Amino acid sequence: MINQTIEQLLSHYSVRAFKDKALTESEIRLLVESAQAASTSNFVQAYSIIGVSDKKIRRELAQIAGGMDYVETTGQFFVFTADLNRNKSIAESKGANPASLDTTEKWLVAVIDAALAAQNMAIAAESLGLGICYIGGIRNNIKQVSDLLEIPDHAMPLFGLTIGYPEQNSAPKPRMPYELVYHENRYQQKEEGLYQAYDETISKYYTDRTGGVRSETWTEQIAKGMEHATRLDMKDFIESKKLGLK
Amino acid sequence: MINQTIEQLLSHYSVRAFKDKALTESEIRLLVESAQAASTSNFVQAYSIIGVSDKKIRRELAQIAGGMDYVETTGQFFVFTADLNRNKSIAESKGANPASLDTTEKWLVAVIDAALAAQNMAIAAESLGLGICYIGGIRNNIKQVSDLLEIPDHAMPLFGLTIGYPEQNSAPKPRMPYELVYHENRYQQKEEGLYQAYDETISKYYTDRTGGVRSETWTEQIAKGMEHATRLDMKDFIESKKLGLK
């Protein structure tokens, strides 16, 4: 049943080393059009894609993301942006009152629209032999990123997507077992014992890849990650953009 | 440059008529595993997928979504769920304090994780010749859906995804021009004139498909859609699930 497309999906890994070679305009256009082909809620197409080729802006974004040099040297750096500003402008040009503009529902639609489009772009890129990596790190200073990219009210940057010619081969990182992510008919609280084999898999994965420097299990990683509340400016930032106010 | 995968992405359309034939267990497993292969922020895998085979639950979901019969007769109905409950349980079992649990940042991570996974599933399904349709309509009564599927605190249903054997052929709905969605280096306010040709395309698309019953332009559709604030329970619902509180 597995075909070439599914084989590609299952072979995904993030790439964090790229040749310093820009994507061509036609590559960028094909990637953006592939992104646009994704489903969009009620056809609102409530996102924008900002392609950052300017190395100076890239450098600033790389620093914000935590010193990720490959944001600077990748083929193209895309910032996926939830965008209700476009629809607001359209509504106003028609004399309509955009009453839904600041609702949490519309904001959620824009976030989901943007993410579906991004994943289409990621898959299109990988089908062309390019490597990809999502960069949530732009949310380390979301206001600075928003200002840098001159993103207006009613819109906000969500994450970056680096796409370029890979200088690295890797292998997929094993995901949690199907039984843990899938629920039949109703949400089931999963038994702790189900994590044990997976924890061993992940511990071995890190041990093998780091020569023993890292060896934590998945549940250890999760527990640690949950302890630190980060990016606590997010709620205020979203509201400052007049999104999700009601 | 266009290959088979990109051709598939560009050929996407939503299917709203399905054979009443359930997906097999192995099809469901392959779809879920394809979903899981998508990128996940910091490897948190912060989503669950609830597969609804129970026709009684399906009927209720179909009604909530606005009388969408095909939710009942599709091959399988998946509800994508932002899920921090799993990670909370893991943290607590390790004696860790999940201080980040109720942050907007972590909730956003879970929403984006779920959406990326869903789009992988949609693409895997279409590569198998199956049809798909996202069902945002489950948010018409988000609390009822959450209760029906027994979704716990720190988790919430986001949207449905119907996947099944199509009884309908269609063609992609034209997306807005590349120039409108793509911005170079900085967000640019796009000129209104850029919408004109696209408006004509969409008006013709509706006219042709409905024999003239519908003929609105895209900007007319958007302006109208922005006027009505809907699902105004969303913000309170999210907070009631103890998500995005700070």
Short mmCIF file of C-alpha atoms in Angstrom, two decimals:
data_model
loop_
_atom_site.label_atom_id
_atom_site.label_comp_id
_atom_site.label_asym_id
_atom_site.label_seq_id
_atom_site.Cartn_x
_atom_site.Cartn_y
_atom_site.Cartn_z
CA MET A 1 0.00 0.00 0.00
CA ILE A 2 2.99 2.28 0.59
CA ASN A 3 3.64 4.43 -2.43
CA GLN A 4 6.33 6.94 -3.31
CA THR A 5 4.55 9.89 -1.66
CA ILE A 6 3.96 8.06 1.61
CA GLU A 7 7.52 6.76 1.55
CA GLN A 8 8.68 10.36 1.29
CA LEU A 9 6.46 11.46 4.20
CA LEU A 10 7.74 8.63 6.38
CA SER A 11 11.36 9.47 5.51
CA HIS A 12 11.17 13.07 6.73
CA TYR A 13 13.90 14.49 8.91
CA SER A 14 14.85 18.08 9.64
CA VAL A 15 17.97 19.44 7.98
CA ARG A 16 20.15 21.91 9.86
CA ALA A 17 23.08 22.35 7.44
CA PHE A 18 22.60 23.84 3.99
CA LYS A 19 24.72 24.87 1.03
CA ASP A 20 24.93 28.65 0.78
CA LYS A 21 22.95 28.65 -2.45
CA ALA A 22 19.79 30.67 -2.94
CA LEU A 23 16.68 29.06 -4.33
CA THR A 24 15.73 30.38 -7.76
CA GLU A 25 12.65 32.51 -8.32
CA SER A 26 10.92 29.67 -10.11
CA GLU A 27 11.68 27.27 -7.24
CA ILE A 28 10.24 29.77 -4.77
CA ARG A 29 7.15 30.30 -6.88
CA LEU A 30 6.55 26.55 -7.19
CA LEU A 31 6.95 26.10 -3.43
CA VAL A 32 4.54 28.95 -2.66
CA GLU A 33 1.98 27.68 -5.14
CA SER A 34 2.26 24.21 -3.62
CA ALA A 35 1.63 25.76 -0.21
CA GLN A 36 -1.41 27.62 -1.53
CA ALA A 37 -2.96 24.40 -2.84
CA ALA A 38 -3.59 23.21 0.74
CA SER A 39 -7.10 23.32 2.15
CA THR A 40 -8.21 26.66 3.56
CA SER A 41 -11.14 27.22 5.91
CA ASN A 42 -14.11 28.62 3.99
CA PHE A 43 -11.65 29.64 1.28
CA VAL A 44 -10.40 32.58 3.37
CA GLN A 45 -6.71 31.96 2.54
CA ALA A 46 -5.92 33.82 5.74
CA TYR A 47 -2.13 33.73 5.68
CA SER A 48 0.83 35.37 4.04
CA ILE A 49 4.24 33.95 3.29
CA ILE A 50 7.20 36.28 3.70
CA GLY A 51 10.27 35.06 1.88
CA VAL A 52 13.40 36.54 3.41
CA SER A 53 16.31 36.70 0.98
CA ASP A 54 17.94 39.80 2.51
CA LYS A 55 20.95 38.48 4.42
CA LYS A 56 20.86 41.28 6.92
CA ILE A 57 17.31 40.46 7.95
CA ARG A 58 18.21 36.77 7.93
CA ARG A 59 21.08 37.41 10.31
CA GLU A 60 18.78 39.17 12.75
CA LEU A 61 16.24 36.36 12.51
CA ALA A 62 19.00 33.77 13.04
CA GLN A 63 20.07 35.57 16.20
CA ILE A 64 16.54 35.83 17.54
CA ALA A 65 16.08 32.10 16.88
CA GLY A 66 19.04 31.38 19.13
CA GLY A 67 22.09 31.69 16.90
CA MET A 68 20.90 29.35 14.20
CA ASP A 69 23.44 30.08 11.49
CA TYR A 70 21.65 27.93 8.97
CA VAL A 71 18.78 30.42 8.91
CA GLU A 72 21.31 32.74 7.28
CA THR A 73 22.78 30.31 4.77
CA THR A 74 19.70 28.38 3.73
CA GLY A 75 18.23 28.47 0.20
CA GLN A 76 15.33 30.64 1.27
CA PHE A 77 13.82 31.51 4.62
CA PHE A 78 10.03 31.68 4.73
CA VAL A 79 8.05 33.22 7.57
CA PHE A 80 4.51 31.91 7.76
CA THR A 81 2.17 34.64 8.91
CA ALA A 82 -1.41 34.36 10.11
CA ASP A 83 -3.00 37.20 8.16
CA LEU A 84 -6.41 38.76 8.70
CA ASN A 85 -5.14 42.19 7.67
CA ARG A 86 -5.67 41.32 4.02
CA ASN A 87 -9.27 40.34 4.62
CA LYS A 88 -9.87 43.42 6.73
CA SER A 89 -8.67 45.66 3.89
CA ILE A 90 -10.90 43.82 1.44
CA ALA A 91 -13.93 44.10 3.73
CA GLU A 92 -13.37 47.80 4.29
CA SER A 93 -12.90 48.49 0.58
CA LYS A 94 -16.39 46.99 0.10
CA GLY A 95 -17.87 49.07 2.89
CA ALA A 96 -18.33 45.96 5.06
CA ASN A 97 -17.77 46.03 8.81
CA PRO A 98 -15.24 43.27 9.63
CA ALA A 99 -16.91 42.38 12.92
CA SER A 100 -15.25 38.96 13.12
CA LEU A 101 -11.74 40.38 12.82
CA ASP A 102 -10.73 40.17 16.45
CA THR A 103 -12.40 36.88 17.34
CA THR A 104 -10.43 33.91 18.63
CA GLU A 105 -12.21 31.75 16.04
CA LYS A 106 -10.92 33.79 13.09
CA TRP A 107 -7.44 33.89 14.56
CA LEU A 108 -7.49 30.11 14.97
CA VAL A 109 -8.60 29.75 11.34
CA ALA A 110 -5.65 31.87 10.23
CA VAL A 111 -3.17 29.86 12.31
CA ILE A 112 -4.45 26.54 10.97
CA ASP A 113 -4.59 27.82 7.38
CA ALA A 114 -0.96 28.94 7.65
CA ALA A 115 0.20 25.62 9.13
CA LEU A 116 -1.53 23.51 6.47
CA ALA A 117 0.07 25.65 3.76
CA ALA A 118 3.49 25.37 5.39
CA GLN A 119 3.33 21.60 5.52
CA ASN A 120 2.43 21.49 1.83
CA MET A 121 5.48 23.61 1.12
CA ALA A 122 7.68 21.35 3.24
CA ILE A 123 6.50 18.28 1.33
CA ALA A 124 6.93 19.94 -2.05
CA ALA A 125 10.47 20.96 -1.06
CA GLU A 126 11.43 17.47 0.08
CA SER A 127 10.02 15.99 -3.13
CA LEU A 128 12.51 18.21 -4.99
CA GLY A 129 15.41 16.87 -2.91
CA LEU A 130 15.59 20.01 -0.78
CA GLY A 131 15.95 19.92 3.01
CA ILE A 132 13.63 21.70 5.42
CA CYS A 133 13.51 22.79 9.05
CA TYR A 134 10.76 24.60 10.90
CA ILE A 135 12.01 27.46 13.06
CA GLY A 136 9.72 28.06 16.03
CA GLY A 137 12.65 30.00 17.47
CA ILE A 138 11.44 33.18 15.77
CA ARG A 139 8.91 33.26 18.61
CA ASN A 140 11.80 33.88 21.03
CA ASN A 141 11.18 37.54 20.33
CA ILE A 142 7.97 37.67 18.39
CA LYS A 143 7.57 41.43 18.59
CA GLN A 144 11.03 42.05 17.20
CA VAL A 145 10.37 39.65 14.30
CA SER A 146 7.04 41.29 13.63
CA ASP A 147 8.61 44.77 13.60
CA LEU A 148 11.54 43.63 11.46
CA LEU A 149 9.21 42.22 8.82
CA GLU A 150 6.83 45.19 9.14
CA ILE A 151 3.88 42.93 9.84
CA PRO A 152 0.77 45.06 10.41
CA ASP A 153 -2.03 44.74 12.94
CA HIS A 154 -4.40 41.79 12.46
CA ALA A 155 -1.48 39.64 11.32
CA MET A 156 1.34 37.85 13.14
CA PRO A 157 4.38 35.72 12.33
CA LEU A 158 3.97 32.10 13.51
CA PHE A 159 7.13 30.21 12.58
CA GLY A 160 9.89 30.12 10.03
CA LEU A 161 10.59 27.43 7.46
CA THR A 162 14.13 27.07 6.12
CA ILE A 163 14.40 25.38 2.76
CA GLY A 164 17.62 24.74 0.96
CA TYR A 165 20.12 22.37 -0.56
CA PRO A 166 21.05 19.97 2.22
CA GLU A 167 24.60 19.41 3.34
CA GLN A 168 23.57 16.72 5.72
CA ASN A 169 21.94 13.33 5.55
CA SER A 170 20.05 11.97 8.45
CA ALA A 171 17.27 9.54 9.30
CA PRO A 172 13.77 10.01 10.67
CA LYS A 173 13.52 10.40 14.44
CA PRO A 174 11.20 7.67 15.69
CA ARG A 175 7.74 8.98 16.58
CA MET A 176 5.70 7.71 19.52
CA PRO A 177 3.87 4.44 18.86
CA TYR A 178 0.62 4.62 16.93
CA GLU A 179 -1.26 3.35 19.99
CA LEU A 180 -0.28 6.46 21.96
CA VAL A 181 -1.37 9.06 19.45
CA TYR A 182 -4.47 7.33 18.09
CA HIS A 183 -7.72 7.07 20.03
CA GLU A 184 -10.75 5.06 18.91
CA ASN A 185 -14.04 6.98 19.17
CA ARG A 186 -13.18 8.66 22.44
CA TYR A 187 -10.10 10.11 24.08
CA GLN A 188 -8.44 7.43 26.17
CA GLN A 189 -6.00 8.13 28.94
CA LYS A 190 -3.08 5.94 27.86
CA GLU A 191 -1.26 3.72 30.31
CA GLU A 192 2.17 4.78 31.39
CA GLY A 193 3.59 1.36 30.57
CA LEU A 194 3.01 2.05 26.89
CA TYR A 195 5.85 4.57 26.91
CA GLN A 196 8.51 2.18 28.11
CA ALA A 197 9.61 0.63 24.83
CA TYR A 198 9.45 4.02 23.13
CA ASP A 199 11.59 5.57 25.84
CA GLU A 200 14.22 2.93 25.20
CA THR A 201 14.07 3.62 21.45
CA ILE A 202 14.61 7.35 21.95
CA SER A 203 17.33 6.90 24.53
CA LYS A 204 19.20 4.64 22.10
CA TYR A 205 18.58 7.14 19.28
CA TYR A 206 20.27 9.94 21.24
CA THR A 207 23.04 7.70 22.55
CA ASP A 208 23.92 6.51 19.04
CA ARG A 209 23.83 9.98 17.54
CA THR A 210 25.80 11.78 20.24
CA GLY A 211 28.26 9.06 21.16
CA GLY A 212 26.62 8.84 24.56
CA VAL A 213 26.62 12.58 25.36
CA ARG A 214 22.83 12.53 25.42
CA SER A 215 20.80 9.52 26.44
CA GLU A 216 17.55 10.84 27.84
CA THR A 217 14.26 9.08 27.23
CA TRP A 218 11.32 10.78 25.52
CA THR A 219 9.30 11.08 28.71
CA GLU A 220 12.30 12.62 30.50
CA GLN A 221 12.61 15.15 27.67
CA ILE A 222 8.90 15.97 27.85
CA ALA A 223 8.86 16.29 31.63
CA LYS A 224 11.81 18.65 31.53
CA GLY A 225 10.31 20.70 28.70
CA MET A 226 7.04 21.17 30.55
CA GLU A 227 8.78 22.65 33.58
CA HIS A 228 9.84 25.87 31.93
CA ALA A 229 7.22 28.37 30.90
CA THR A 230 8.74 30.26 27.98
CA ARG A 231 7.71 33.03 25.63
CA LEU A 232 5.37 34.50 28.18
CA ASP A 233 4.90 37.59 26.01
CA MET A 234 2.86 35.58 23.49
CA LYS A 235 -0.62 36.29 24.84
CA ASP A 236 -0.01 40.03 25.12
CA PHE A 237 1.65 40.12 21.72
CA ILE A 238 -1.32 38.43 20.03
CA GLU A 239 -3.68 40.87 21.69
CA SER A 240 -1.43 43.80 20.74
CA LYS A 241 -1.95 42.75 17.13
CA LYS A 242 -5.71 42.97 17.75
CA LEU A 243 -6.11 39.24 17.26
CA GLY A 244 -8.10 36.83 19.42
CA LEU A 245 -9.50 39.57 21.60
CA LYS A 246 -12.92 37.97 21.98
CA MET B 1 10.66 20.76 -12.13
CA ILE B 2 7.13 19.57 -11.34
CA ASN B 3 7.16 16.01 -10.14
CA GLN B 4 4.45 13.54 -9.18
CA THR B 5 4.20 14.73 -5.57
CA ILE B 6 3.88 18.39 -6.50
CA GLU B 7 1.41 17.52 -9.21
CA GLN B 8 -0.68 15.80 -6.55
CA LEU B 9 -0.47 18.80 -4.22
CA LEU B 10 -1.52 21.16 -6.99
CA SER B 11 -4.45 18.89 -7.93
CA HIS B 12 -6.05 18.95 -4.48
CA TYR B 13 -9.77 19.53 -4.12
CA SER B 14 -12.10 18.76 -1.23
CA VAL B 15 -14.43 15.80 -1.62
CA ARG B 16 -17.92 15.97 -0.12
CA ALA B 17 -19.44 12.69 -1.34
CA PHE B 18 -18.06 9.34 -0.28
CA LYS B 19 -18.87 5.67 -0.70
CA ASP B 20 -20.23 4.21 2.55
CA LYS B 21 -17.18 2.04 2.97
CA ALA B 22 -15.01 2.06 6.07
CA LEU B 23 -11.26 2.37 5.81
CA THR B 24 -9.43 -0.76 6.92
CA GLU B 25 -7.35 -0.86 10.09
CA SER B 26 -4.16 -0.99 8.07
CA GLU B 27 -5.22 2.03 6.00
CA ILE B 28 -5.97 3.96 9.19
CA ARG B 29 -2.64 2.97 10.71
CA LEU B 30 -0.73 4.05 7.61
CA LEU B 31 -2.55 7.39 7.57
CA VAL B 32 -1.86 8.03 11.24
CA GLU B 33 1.79 7.07 10.90
CA SER B 34 2.08 9.39 7.89
CA ALA B 35 0.59 12.17 10.03
CA GLN B 36 3.06 11.47 12.81
CA ALA B 37 6.01 11.81 10.45
CA ALA B 38 5.39 15.57 10.16
CA SER B 39 7.66 17.99 11.99
CA THR B 40 6.81 18.61 15.63
CA SER B 41 8.03 21.53 17.72
CA ASN B 42 10.88 20.43 20.01
CA PHE B 43 9.67 16.86 19.46
CA VAL B 44 6.71 17.38 21.82
CA GLN B 45 4.21 15.58 19.56
CA ALA B 46 1.51 17.60 21.30
CA TYR B 47 -1.58 16.28 19.55
CA SER B 48 -3.89 13.31 19.51
CA ILE B 49 -5.91 11.90 16.63
CA ILE B 50 -9.35 10.54 17.49
CA GLY B 51 -10.70 8.25 14.80
CA VAL B 52 -14.47 8.09 14.97
CA SER B 53 -15.89 4.89 13.50
CA ASP B 54 -18.98 4.75 15.76
CA LYS B 55 -21.86 5.81 13.51
CA LYS B 56 -23.84 7.22 16.39
CA ILE B 57 -21.05 9.61 17.35
CA ARG B 58 -20.51 10.40 13.68
CA ARG B 59 -24.17 11.34 13.31
CA GLU B 60 -23.92 13.77 16.21
CA LEU B 61 -20.74 15.28 14.79
CA ALA B 62 -22.38 15.60 11.35
CA GLN B 63 -25.28 17.50 12.91
CA ILE B 64 -23.01 19.80 14.87
CA ALA B 65 -21.06 20.51 11.68
CA GLY B 66 -24.26 21.72 10.04
CA GLY B 67 -25.94 18.60 8.69
CA MET B 68 -22.96 17.32 6.76
CA ASP B 69 -24.14 13.82 5.92
CA TYR B 70 -20.82 12.84 4.46
CA VAL B 71 -19.26 13.01 7.92
CA GLU B 72 -21.44 9.98 8.65
CA THR B 73 -20.73 7.99 5.51
CA THR B 74 -17.06 8.71 5.01
CA GLY B 75 -14.35 6.03 5.24
CA GLN B 76 -13.10 7.32 8.58
CA PHE B 77 -13.62 10.56 10.47
CA PHE B 78 -10.58 11.90 12.28
CA VAL B 79 -10.70 14.63 14.91
CA PHE B 80 -7.38 16.41 15.32
CA THR B 81 -6.88 17.40 18.92
CA ALA B 82 -4.34 19.77 20.40
CA ASP B 83 -3.12 17.72 23.35
CA LEU B 84 -1.06 18.91 26.31
CA ASN B 85 -2.83 16.50 28.65
CA ARG B 86 -0.49 13.69 27.61
CA ASN B 87 2.56 15.77 28.40
CA LYS B 88 1.08 16.92 31.68
CA SER B 89 0.57 13.30 32.75
CA ILE B 90 4.12 12.43 31.76
CA ALA B 91 5.53 15.42 33.64
CA GLU B 92 3.56 14.61 36.77
CA SER B 93 4.55 10.94 36.68
CA LYS B 94 8.17 12.15 36.77
CA GLY B 95 7.48 14.53 39.65
CA ALA B 96 7.98 17.55 37.42
CA ASN B 97 5.85 20.67 37.74
CA PRO B 98 4.35 21.36 34.28
CA ALA B 99 4.60 25.13 34.68
CA SER B 100 4.29 25.79 30.94
CA LEU B 101 1.01 23.88 30.63
CA ASP B 102 -1.35 26.84 30.49
CA THR B 103 0.78 29.20 28.41
CA THR B 104 -0.39 30.57 25.09
CA GLU B 105 2.96 29.53 23.61
CA LYS B 106 2.48 25.85 24.45
CA TRP B 107 -1.10 25.93 23.21
CA LEU B 108 0.07 27.47 19.94
CA VAL B 109 2.69 24.74 19.61
CA ALA B 110 0.00 22.09 20.06
CA VAL B 111 -2.29 23.70 17.46
CA ILE B 112 0.50 23.97 14.89
CA ASP B 113 1.74 20.42 15.60
CA ALA B 114 -1.78 19.09 15.05
CA ALA B 115 -2.26 21.00 11.81
CA LEU B 116 1.07 19.88 10.32
CA ALA B 117 0.19 16.28 11.16
CA ALA B 118 -3.27 16.64 9.62
CA GLN B 119 -1.91 17.95 6.35
CA ASN B 120 0.49 15.02 6.15
CA MET B 121 -2.46 12.69 6.61
CA ALA B 122 -4.45 14.51 3.93
CA ILE B 123 -1.60 14.15 1.45
CA ALA B 124 -1.03 10.49 2.28
CA ALA B 125 -4.75 9.86 1.77
CA GLU B 126 -4.86 11.60 -1.59
CA SER B 127 -1.80 9.68 -2.73
CA LEU B 128 -3.82 6.50 -2.10
CA GLY B 129 -6.66 7.77 -4.29
CA LEU B 130 -8.81 8.66 -1.28
CA GLY B 131 -10.75 11.92 -0.99
CA ILE B 132 -10.48 14.32 1.94
CA CYS B 133 -12.32 17.24 3.45
CA TYR B 134 -11.46 19.29 6.52
CA ILE B 135 -14.42 19.91 8.80
CA GLY B 136 -14.03 23.15 10.75
CA GLY B 137 -17.77 22.84 11.40
CA ILE B 138 -17.09 20.78 14.52
CA ARG B 139 -16.25 24.14 16.07
CA ASN B 140 -19.93 25.13 15.69
CA ASN B 141 -20.35 23.59 19.12
CA ILE B 142 -16.88 22.93 20.39
CA LYS B 143 -17.93 22.11 23.92
CA GLN B 144 -20.41 19.48 22.77
CA VAL B 145 -17.77 17.86 20.54
CA SER B 146 -15.27 17.91 23.37
CA ASP B 147 -17.75 16.29 25.74
CA LEU B 148 -18.86 13.73 23.16
CA LEU B 149 -15.29 12.61 22.57
CA GLU B 150 -14.46 12.81 26.29
CA ILE B 151 -11.54 15.13 25.67
CA PRO B 152 -9.92 16.04 28.99
CA ASP B 153 -8.61 19.35 30.28
CA HIS B 154 -5.41 20.63 28.62
CA ALA B 155 -6.61 19.27 25.28
CA MET B 156 -9.14 20.47 22.71
CA PRO B 157 -10.57 19.36 19.38
CA LEU B 158 -9.52 21.64 16.51
CA PHE B 159 -11.10 20.31 13.32
CA GLY B 160 -12.26 17.13 11.68
CA LEU B 161 -10.79 15.43 8.64
CA THR B 162 -13.03 13.14 6.59
CA ILE B 163 -11.20 10.58 4.51
CA GLY B 164 -12.89 8.05 2.28
CA TYR B 165 -13.48 6.57 -1.12
CA PRO B 166 -14.66 9.47 -3.28
CA GLU B 167 -17.92 9.40 -5.18
CA GLN B 168 -17.17 12.69 -6.80
CA ASN B 169 -14.61 14.15 -9.13
CA SER B 170 -13.82 17.79 -9.11
CA ALA B 171 -11.05 20.22 -9.93
CA PRO B 172 -8.91 22.50 -7.81
CA LYS B 173 -10.46 25.82 -6.82
CA PRO B 174 -8.16 28.57 -8.08
CA ARG B 175 -6.11 30.14 -5.28
CA MET B 176 -5.25 33.82 -5.11
CA PRO B 177 -2.33 34.87 -7.32
CA TYR B 178 1.16 34.21 -6.00
CA GLU B 179 1.81 37.96 -5.88
CA LEU B 180 -0.91 38.42 -3.27
CA VAL B 181 0.20 35.76 -0.83
CA TYR B 182 3.97 36.13 -1.19
CA HIS B 183 5.92 39.05 0.25
CA GLU B 184 9.60 39.70 -0.36
CA ASN B 185 11.59 40.49 2.81
CA ARG B 186 8.86 42.60 4.39
CA TYR B 187 5.08 42.53 4.55
CA GLN B 188 3.71 44.65 1.71
CA GLN B 189 0.24 46.08 1.64
CA LYS B 190 -0.99 44.79 -1.72
CA GLU B 191 -2.79 47.03 -4.17
CA GLU B 192 -6.50 46.50 -4.58
CA GLY B 193 -6.16 46.32 -8.35
CA LEU B 194 -4.30 43.02 -7.99
CA TYR B 195 -7.56 41.31 -6.96
CA GLN B 196 -9.47 42.19 -10.11
CA ALA B 197 -8.42 39.38 -12.41
CA TYR B 198 -8.70 36.87 -9.55
CA ASP B 199 -12.20 38.09 -8.73
CA GLU B 200 -13.20 37.43 -12.33
CA THR B 201 -11.68 33.93 -12.17
CA ILE B 202 -13.61 33.05 -9.01
CA SER B 203 -16.86 34.56 -10.24
CA LYS B 204 -16.57 32.44 -13.39
CA TYR B 205 -15.69 29.37 -11.29
CA TYR B 206 -18.91 29.69 -9.26
CA THR B 207 -21.02 30.60 -12.29
CA ASP B 208 -19.82 27.54 -14.20
CA ARG B 209 -20.28 25.17 -11.28
CA THR B 210 -23.71 26.35 -10.18
CA GLY B 211 -25.23 27.18 -13.55
CA GLY B 212 -25.29 30.83 -12.56
CA VAL B 213 -26.90 30.40 -9.13
CA ARG B 214 -23.74 31.75 -7.51
CA SER B 215 -21.48 34.28 -9.16
CA GLU B 216 -19.83 36.24 -6.37
CA THR B 217 -16.23 37.34 -6.59
CA TRP B 218 -13.63 36.31 -4.03
CA THR B 219 -13.42 39.75 -2.45
CA GLU B 220 -17.23 39.84 -2.14
CA GLN B 221 -17.12 36.46 -0.42
CA ILE B 222 -14.38 37.62 1.96
CA ALA B 223 -16.11 40.92 2.78
CA LYS B 224 -19.34 39.10 3.59
CA GLY B 225 -17.56 36.46 5.66
CA MET B 226 -15.80 39.08 7.76
CA GLU B 227 -19.08 40.74 8.74
CA HIS B 228 -20.34 37.92 10.91
CA ALA B 229 -18.56 37.15 14.13
CA THR B 230 -19.18 33.44 14.75
CA ARG B 231 -18.25 30.86 17.37
CA LEU B 232 -17.92 33.50 20.03
CA ASP B 233 -17.64 30.77 22.68
CA MET B 234 -14.14 29.84 21.44
CA LYS B 235 -12.09 32.02 23.78
CA ASP B 236 -14.00 30.92 26.86
CA PHE B 237 -13.92 27.31 25.75
CA ILE B 238 -10.14 27.33 25.32
CA GLU B 239 -9.73 28.89 28.76
CA SER B 240 -12.19 26.37 30.26
CA LYS B 241 -9.83 23.65 29.04
CA LYS B 242 -7.05 25.42 30.96
CA LEU B 243 -5.21 26.26 27.77
CA GLY B 244 -3.68 29.59 26.76
CA LEU B 245 -4.41 31.17 30.13
CA LYS B 246 -1.20 33.17 30.25
#
